[in-house]
Coordinates of C-alpha atoms in Angstrom, one line a residue:
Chain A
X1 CA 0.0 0.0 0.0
X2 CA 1.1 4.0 -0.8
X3 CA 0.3 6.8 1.2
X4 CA 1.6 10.0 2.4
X5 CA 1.5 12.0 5.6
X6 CA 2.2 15.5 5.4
X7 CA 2.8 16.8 9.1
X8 CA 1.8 20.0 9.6
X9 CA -1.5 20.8 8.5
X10 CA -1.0 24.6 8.6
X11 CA 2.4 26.5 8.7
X12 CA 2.7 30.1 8.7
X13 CA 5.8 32.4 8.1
X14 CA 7.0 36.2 7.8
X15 CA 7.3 37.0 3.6
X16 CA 11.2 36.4 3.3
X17 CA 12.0 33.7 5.5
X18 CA 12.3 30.3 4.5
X19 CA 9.5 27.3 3.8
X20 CA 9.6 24.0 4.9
X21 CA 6.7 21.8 4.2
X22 CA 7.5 18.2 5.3
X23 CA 6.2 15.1 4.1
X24 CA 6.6 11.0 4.6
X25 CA 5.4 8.7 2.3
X26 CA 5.3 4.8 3.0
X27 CA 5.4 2.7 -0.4
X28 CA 6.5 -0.9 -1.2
X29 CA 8.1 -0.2 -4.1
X30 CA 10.5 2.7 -5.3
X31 CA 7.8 5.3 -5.7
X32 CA 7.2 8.8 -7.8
X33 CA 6.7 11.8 -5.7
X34 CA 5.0 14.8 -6.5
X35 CA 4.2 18.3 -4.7
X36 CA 1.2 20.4 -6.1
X37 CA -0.1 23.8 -4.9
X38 CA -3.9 24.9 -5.0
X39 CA -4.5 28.4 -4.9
X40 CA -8.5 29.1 -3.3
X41 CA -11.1 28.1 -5.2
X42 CA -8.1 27.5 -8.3
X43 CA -7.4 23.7 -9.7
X44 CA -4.0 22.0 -8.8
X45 CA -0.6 22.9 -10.4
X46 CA 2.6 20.5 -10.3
X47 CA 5.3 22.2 -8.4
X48 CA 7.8 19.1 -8.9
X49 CA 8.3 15.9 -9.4
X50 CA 10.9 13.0 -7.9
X51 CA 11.3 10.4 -10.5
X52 CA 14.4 8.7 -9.0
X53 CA 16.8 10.6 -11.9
X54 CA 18.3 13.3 -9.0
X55 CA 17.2 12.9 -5.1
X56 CA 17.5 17.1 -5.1
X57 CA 14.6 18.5 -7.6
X58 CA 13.9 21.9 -8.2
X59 CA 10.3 23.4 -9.3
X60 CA 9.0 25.6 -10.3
X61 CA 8.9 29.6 -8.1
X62 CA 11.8 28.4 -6.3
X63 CA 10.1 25.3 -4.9
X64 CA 12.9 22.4 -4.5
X65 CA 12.4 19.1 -2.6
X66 CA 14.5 16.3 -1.4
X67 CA 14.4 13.0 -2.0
X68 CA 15.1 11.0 1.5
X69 CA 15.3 7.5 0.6
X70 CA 16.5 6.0 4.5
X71 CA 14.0 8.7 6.1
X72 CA 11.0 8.0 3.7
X73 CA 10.9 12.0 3.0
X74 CA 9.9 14.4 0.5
X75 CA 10.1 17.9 2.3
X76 CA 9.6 20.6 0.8
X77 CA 11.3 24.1 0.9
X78 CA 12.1 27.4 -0.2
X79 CA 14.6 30.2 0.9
X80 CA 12.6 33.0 0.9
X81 CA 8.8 33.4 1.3
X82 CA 6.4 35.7 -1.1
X83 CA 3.2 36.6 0.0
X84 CA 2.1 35.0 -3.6
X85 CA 3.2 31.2 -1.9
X86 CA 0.2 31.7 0.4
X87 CA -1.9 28.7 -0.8
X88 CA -2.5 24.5 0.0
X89 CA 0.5 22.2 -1.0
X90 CA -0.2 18.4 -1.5
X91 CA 2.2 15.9 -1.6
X92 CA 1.2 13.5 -3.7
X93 CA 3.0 9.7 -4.4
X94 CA 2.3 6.7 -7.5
X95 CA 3.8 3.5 -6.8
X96 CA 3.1 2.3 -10.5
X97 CA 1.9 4.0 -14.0
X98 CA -1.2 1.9 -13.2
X99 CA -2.1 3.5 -10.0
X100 CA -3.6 6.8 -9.2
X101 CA -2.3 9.7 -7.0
X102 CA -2.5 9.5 -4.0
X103 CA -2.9 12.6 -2.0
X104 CA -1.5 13.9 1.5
X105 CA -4.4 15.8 3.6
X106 CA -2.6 19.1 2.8
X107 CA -0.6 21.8 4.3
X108 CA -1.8 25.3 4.4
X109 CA 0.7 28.0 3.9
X110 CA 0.2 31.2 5.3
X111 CA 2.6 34.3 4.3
X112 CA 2.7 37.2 6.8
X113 CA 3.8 40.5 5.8
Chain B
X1 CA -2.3 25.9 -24.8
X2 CA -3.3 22.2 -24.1
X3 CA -5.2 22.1 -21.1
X4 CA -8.0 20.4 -18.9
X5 CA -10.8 22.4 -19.3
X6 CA -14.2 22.1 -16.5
X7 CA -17.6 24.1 -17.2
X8 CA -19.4 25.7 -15.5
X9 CA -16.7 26.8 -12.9
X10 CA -19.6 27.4 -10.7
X11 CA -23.0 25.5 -10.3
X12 CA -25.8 25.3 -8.9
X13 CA -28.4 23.0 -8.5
X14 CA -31.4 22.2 -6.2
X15 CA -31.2 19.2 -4.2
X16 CA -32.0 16.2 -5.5
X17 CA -32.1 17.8 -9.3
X18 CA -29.7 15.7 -11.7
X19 CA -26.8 17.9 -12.4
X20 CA -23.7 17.0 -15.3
X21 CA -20.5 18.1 -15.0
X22 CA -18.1 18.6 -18.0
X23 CA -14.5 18.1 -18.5
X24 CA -12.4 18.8 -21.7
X25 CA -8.7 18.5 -22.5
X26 CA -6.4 18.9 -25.7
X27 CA -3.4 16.9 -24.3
X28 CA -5.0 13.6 -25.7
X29 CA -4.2 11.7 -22.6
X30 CA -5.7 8.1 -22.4
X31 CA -6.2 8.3 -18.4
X32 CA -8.9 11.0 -17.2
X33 CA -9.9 11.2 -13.5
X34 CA -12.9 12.8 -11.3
X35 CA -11.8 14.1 -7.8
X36 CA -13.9 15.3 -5.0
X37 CA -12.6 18.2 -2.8
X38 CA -14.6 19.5 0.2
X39 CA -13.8 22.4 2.2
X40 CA -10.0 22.0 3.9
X41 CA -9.6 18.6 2.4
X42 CA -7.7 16.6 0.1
X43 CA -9.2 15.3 -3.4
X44 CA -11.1 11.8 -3.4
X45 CA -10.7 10.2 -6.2
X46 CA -14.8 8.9 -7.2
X47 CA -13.3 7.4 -10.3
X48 CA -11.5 7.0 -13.7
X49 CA -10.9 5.5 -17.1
X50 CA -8.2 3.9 -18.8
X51 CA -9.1 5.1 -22.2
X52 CA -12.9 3.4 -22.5
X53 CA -12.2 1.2 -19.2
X54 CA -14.4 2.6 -16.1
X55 CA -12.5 2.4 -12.7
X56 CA -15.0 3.2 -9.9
X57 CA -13.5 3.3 -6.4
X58 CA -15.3 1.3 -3.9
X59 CA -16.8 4.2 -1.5
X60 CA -18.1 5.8 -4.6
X61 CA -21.6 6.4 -4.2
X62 CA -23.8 4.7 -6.7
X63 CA -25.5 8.0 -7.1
X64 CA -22.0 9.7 -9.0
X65 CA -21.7 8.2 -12.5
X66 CA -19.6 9.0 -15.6
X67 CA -19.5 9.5 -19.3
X68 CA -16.8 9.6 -21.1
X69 CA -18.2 9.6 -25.2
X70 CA -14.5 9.9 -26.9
X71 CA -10.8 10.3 -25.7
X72 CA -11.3 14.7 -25.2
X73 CA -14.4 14.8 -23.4
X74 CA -15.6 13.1 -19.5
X75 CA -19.1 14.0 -17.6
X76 CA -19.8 13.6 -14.4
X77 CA -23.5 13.1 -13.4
X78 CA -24.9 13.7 -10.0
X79 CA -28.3 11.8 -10.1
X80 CA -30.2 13.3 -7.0
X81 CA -27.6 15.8 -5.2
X82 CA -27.9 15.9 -1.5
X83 CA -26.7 18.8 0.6
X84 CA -23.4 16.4 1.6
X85 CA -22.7 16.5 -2.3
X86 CA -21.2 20.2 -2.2
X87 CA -17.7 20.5 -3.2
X88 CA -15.1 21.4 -5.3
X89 CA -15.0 18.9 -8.7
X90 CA -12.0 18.2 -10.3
X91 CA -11.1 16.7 -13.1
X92 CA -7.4 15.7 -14.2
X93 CA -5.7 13.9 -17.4
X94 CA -2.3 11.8 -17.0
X95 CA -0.6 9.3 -19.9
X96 CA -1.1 6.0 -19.1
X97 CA 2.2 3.6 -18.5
X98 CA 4.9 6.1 -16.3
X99 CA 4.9 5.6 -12.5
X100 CA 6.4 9.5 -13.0
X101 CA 3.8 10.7 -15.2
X102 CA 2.2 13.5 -13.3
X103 CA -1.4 14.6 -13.3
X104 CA -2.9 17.7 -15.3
X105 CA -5.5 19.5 -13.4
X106 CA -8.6 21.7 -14.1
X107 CA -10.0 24.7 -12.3
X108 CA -12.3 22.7 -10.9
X109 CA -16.3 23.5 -10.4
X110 CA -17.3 24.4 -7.4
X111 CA -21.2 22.7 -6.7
X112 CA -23.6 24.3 -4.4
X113 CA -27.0 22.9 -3.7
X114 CA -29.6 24.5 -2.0

């Protein structure tokens, strides 16, 4: 079985600090990772992707994640906050081409000025 | 662009009044999906097709069904919408055969019934 358990269901920080959104996935088999951001009321947009190429993967809006293969993580960070980051991020995981996504619960970002 | 297109981005219906949801997309992917979103909540997945093949998931209720007529096009039909059926519908499109193939997403339509 896949799944994913993102651990903090809400994170806020001051615009121009950094962002860490941390997830763990569990997954029988060497698995695809994915983190996508939903702006309110907007459909989902890839941020990245972990395909097993590079274990470091950069996204897109200065989004990077790393893959942690002996700490089953796939956190997600940024160096410096915009008030335009302010939105839900899902990490998501496939453990075959056959299989749908499966979603994390969320994390809620919140960008103070 | 190529894209996942959803209309109406907004509906709503009365309850219990059949209601269709559309979904387009130009990216002539084989797989198309139908997520459920409520309020603060990840998306369910209520079902999806390999090309013609119907998936349903297990807890979908039988009153959600889908349509999908050719490889561009994929309905969602809410028979008799309760008050519990309000939420954000999304559809997405992925190529069938990667484990890293990613998911394209709509906008979503957001369903309200009174």
């Amino acid at each position: 079985a896949q799944s994913v358990t993102q651990l903090d269901s809400h994170v806020s920080v001051s615009e121009g600090t950094p962002v860490l959104l941390r997830c763990n996935y569990s997954s029988s088999y060497s698995p695809s990772l994915f983190w996508y951001v939903q702006h309110p009321n907007k459909g989902l947009q890839l941020l990245l992707k972990y395909t097993s190429a590079a274990t470091l993967v950069k996204g897109i809006n200065g989004f990077e994640a790393e893959f942690k293969k002996s700490e089953t993580s796939f956190h997600l960070t940024k160096p410096s906050a915009h008030m335009s980051d302010a939105a839900e991020y899902f990490c998501v995981v496939r453990t075959s081409g056959n299989t749908p996504l499966v979603f994390g619960k969320g994390t809620r970002l919140s960008v103070i000025a | 662009d190529a894209m996942v297109i959803q209309n109406p981005r907004y509906q709503v219906t009365q309850f219990g009044k059949p209601v269709t949801l559309s979904c387009s997309q130009t990216l002539n992917h084989n797989v198309m999906y139908w997520y459920q979103q409520k309020s603060s909540q990840a998306p369910k997945l209520l079902f999806h097709y390999y090309d013609k093949d119907f998936n349903n998931e297990a807890d979908t209720p039988d009153n959600f069904q889908s349509r999908r007529p050719n490889t561009s096009f994929c309905f969602l039909d809410i028979r008799s919408p309760g008050l519990g059926d309000a939420a954000m519908y999304l559809c997405a499109t992925s190529r069938q055969g990667g484990v890293n193939t990613e998911a394209f997403f709509g906008q979503g339509t957001r369903l309200t019934v009174v």
